[in-house]
Short mmCIF file of C-alpha atoms and ligand atoms in Angstrom, two decimals:
data_model
loop_
_atom_site.label_atom_id
_atom_site.label_comp_id
_atom_site.label_asym_id
_atom_site.label_seq_id
_atom_site.Cartn_x
_atom_site.Cartn_y
_atom_site.Cartn_z
CA MET A 261 25.60 11.72 -74.92
CA GLY A 262 24.25 11.06 -71.48
CA GLU A 263 21.28 8.89 -70.64
CA GLN A 264 18.20 10.98 -69.89
CA ASN A 265 17.33 11.20 -66.21
CA CYS A 266 20.62 9.65 -65.10
CA LEU A 267 22.09 11.53 -62.15
CA PHE A 268 25.68 10.60 -62.93
CA CYS A 269 25.34 11.43 -66.65
CA LYS A 270 24.19 14.88 -65.51
CA ILE A 271 27.20 15.17 -63.19
CA ILE A 272 29.55 14.27 -66.08
CA ALA A 273 27.85 16.91 -68.25
CA GLY A 274 28.21 19.50 -65.47
CA GLU A 275 24.43 19.93 -65.27
CA ILE A 276 24.63 18.91 -61.61
CA PRO A 277 27.68 20.21 -59.70
CA SER A 278 30.23 17.87 -58.15
CA ASN A 279 33.65 18.06 -56.58
CA LYS A 280 35.71 16.65 -59.42
CA VAL A 281 38.81 14.64 -58.56
CA TYR A 282 39.87 13.34 -61.98
CA GLU A 283 38.79 13.30 -65.61
CA ASP A 284 40.09 11.81 -68.83
CA ASP A 285 38.57 10.82 -72.18
CA SER A 286 36.55 7.93 -70.78
CA VAL A 287 36.48 8.38 -66.99
CA PHE A 288 35.14 10.93 -64.49
CA ALA A 289 35.72 10.88 -60.71
CA PHE A 290 34.25 12.99 -57.92
CA TYR A 291 33.75 13.01 -54.17
CA ASP A 292 30.74 11.10 -52.83
CA ILE A 293 28.17 13.47 -51.32
CA THR A 294 27.71 11.15 -48.31
CA PRO A 295 31.22 9.94 -47.50
CA GLN A 296 31.52 6.57 -45.76
CA ALA A 297 35.25 7.00 -45.11
CA PRO A 298 37.70 9.94 -44.85
CA GLU A 299 38.32 9.46 -48.59
CA HIS A 300 35.25 8.38 -50.56
CA ILE A 301 35.50 8.95 -54.30
CA LEU A 302 33.22 7.68 -57.06
CA ILE A 303 34.91 6.69 -60.33
CA ILE A 304 32.58 6.31 -63.29
CA PRO A 305 32.78 5.66 -67.03
CA LYS A 306 31.60 8.57 -69.17
CA LYS A 307 29.69 5.99 -71.20
CA HIS A 308 26.37 5.21 -69.54
CA ILE A 309 26.50 1.58 -68.39
CA SER A 310 23.77 0.85 -65.83
CA GLY A 311 25.77 -1.55 -63.69
CA VAL A 312 28.19 -4.46 -63.65
CA ASP A 313 25.42 -6.64 -65.08
CA GLN A 314 25.29 -4.47 -68.20
CA ILE A 315 29.02 -4.58 -69.03
CA GLU A 316 29.57 -5.90 -72.57
CA ALA A 317 32.76 -7.29 -74.12
CA GLU A 318 33.15 -4.05 -76.09
CA ASP A 319 33.34 -2.14 -72.75
CA SER A 320 36.54 -3.84 -71.60
CA GLU A 321 38.77 -0.83 -72.36
CA THR A 322 36.34 1.48 -70.57
CA ILE A 323 36.23 -0.73 -67.47
CA SER A 324 39.99 -1.05 -67.52
CA ALA A 325 40.23 2.75 -67.63
CA VAL A 326 37.96 3.01 -64.57
CA MET A 327 40.18 0.62 -62.62
CA TYR A 328 43.38 2.33 -63.72
CA ALA A 329 41.97 5.72 -62.76
CA ALA A 330 41.02 4.32 -59.32
CA LYS A 331 44.59 3.16 -58.77
CA LYS A 332 46.07 6.47 -59.92
CA ILE A 333 43.71 8.46 -57.69
CA ALA A 334 44.47 6.28 -54.65
CA GLN A 335 48.22 6.69 -55.18
CA GLU A 336 47.92 10.41 -55.81
CA LYS A 337 45.93 10.84 -52.58
CA LYS A 338 48.67 8.99 -50.67
CA VAL A 339 45.92 7.26 -48.72
CA ARG A 340 46.65 6.01 -45.22
CA ASP A 341 49.03 3.03 -45.21
CA GLY A 342 48.58 2.63 -48.98
CA SER A 343 45.33 0.86 -48.13
CA TYR A 344 42.03 1.31 -49.90
CA ARG A 345 38.94 -0.59 -50.93
CA ILE A 346 37.21 -0.53 -54.31
CA VAL A 347 33.54 -1.56 -54.34
CA PHE A 348 31.01 -2.01 -57.12
CA ASN A 349 27.46 -2.51 -55.87
CA ASN A 350 25.17 -4.31 -58.32
CA GLY A 351 21.45 -4.59 -57.65
CA PRO A 352 19.24 -3.38 -54.80
CA LEU A 353 20.22 -6.05 -52.26
CA ALA A 354 23.86 -5.06 -52.73
CA GLY A 355 22.96 -1.41 -52.13
CA GLN A 356 23.10 -0.05 -55.68
CA ALA A 357 21.03 3.15 -55.68
CA VAL A 358 22.33 4.90 -58.81
CA LEU A 359 21.96 3.00 -62.07
CA HIS A 360 25.18 4.26 -63.68
CA LEU A 361 28.17 1.97 -63.07
CA HIS A 362 30.45 3.38 -60.39
CA ALA A 363 33.44 2.25 -58.39
CA HIS A 364 33.52 3.42 -54.78
CA LEU A 365 37.09 4.18 -53.69
CA LEU A 366 37.15 4.12 -49.89
CA ALA A 367 40.19 4.87 -47.76
CA GLY A 368 41.53 6.56 -44.66
CA ARG A 369 40.18 4.24 -41.97
CA PRO A 370 40.43 0.54 -41.09
CA MET A 371 38.02 -1.57 -43.17
CA LYS A 372 36.05 -4.50 -41.80
CA TRP A 373 35.69 -7.85 -43.50
CA PRO A 374 33.18 -9.19 -44.37
CA PRO A 375 31.57 -5.91 -45.45
CA GLY A 376 28.06 -5.17 -44.19
P1 5GP B 180 25.37 3.14 -54.76
O1 5GP B 180 24.56 3.09 -53.51
O2 5GP B 180 24.50 3.21 -56.00
O3 5GP B 180 26.44 2.07 -54.86
O4 5GP B 180 26.20 4.48 -54.68
C1 5GP B 180 25.69 5.72 -55.06
C2 5GP B 180 26.51 6.75 -54.36
O5 5GP B 180 26.25 8.00 -54.96
C3 5GP B 180 26.18 6.90 -52.87
O6 5GP B 180 27.35 6.64 -52.10
C4 5GP B 180 25.68 8.33 -52.75
O7 5GP B 180 26.11 8.96 -51.55
C5 5GP B 180 26.27 8.99 -53.96
N1 5GP B 180 25.49 10.09 -54.48
C6 5GP B 180 24.14 10.11 -54.68
N2 5GP B 180 23.76 11.29 -55.19
C7 5GP B 180 24.89 12.04 -55.33
C8 5GP B 180 25.12 13.37 -55.81
O8 5GP B 180 24.24 14.09 -56.24
N3 5GP B 180 26.42 13.80 -55.78
C9 5GP B 180 27.45 13.01 -55.33
N4 5GP B 180 28.67 13.54 -55.34
N5 5GP B 180 27.25 11.76 -54.88
C10 5GP B 180 25.98 11.28 -54.87
ZN1 ZN B 181 24.35 7.60 -66.76
#
């Protein structure tokens, strides 16, 4: 069951449309609506976890599944030079706007370090 009033729970449930990239028992992935790179995909657990701060020990398999899905998607997309960046924003200063844990998979252009 999704969390009420959570945008990403509604996307998982299909109540809000998205361009789905990948789905399995515990993970859902879709294209970001405001892409920051030629490939910008959001990979989320189907379980509502608000952010990295809210990960519990019992979530380790779920988080592992998110990371493994990110790797599979990046390889499947044959992203430029095999290079990609995975970002989790936690908290407002870090730019987290949606309070449902999500990995940003960014690829297809050179990435700067340190990030902005
Ligand atoms: P955050 O800033 O929380 O780390 O990332 C949230 C991301 O969700 C942003 O990159 C934003 O563009 C994306 N986003 C927000 N609303 C929607 C939506 O309705 N559909 C999709 N596909 N992406 C969204
Ligand atoms: Zn949610």
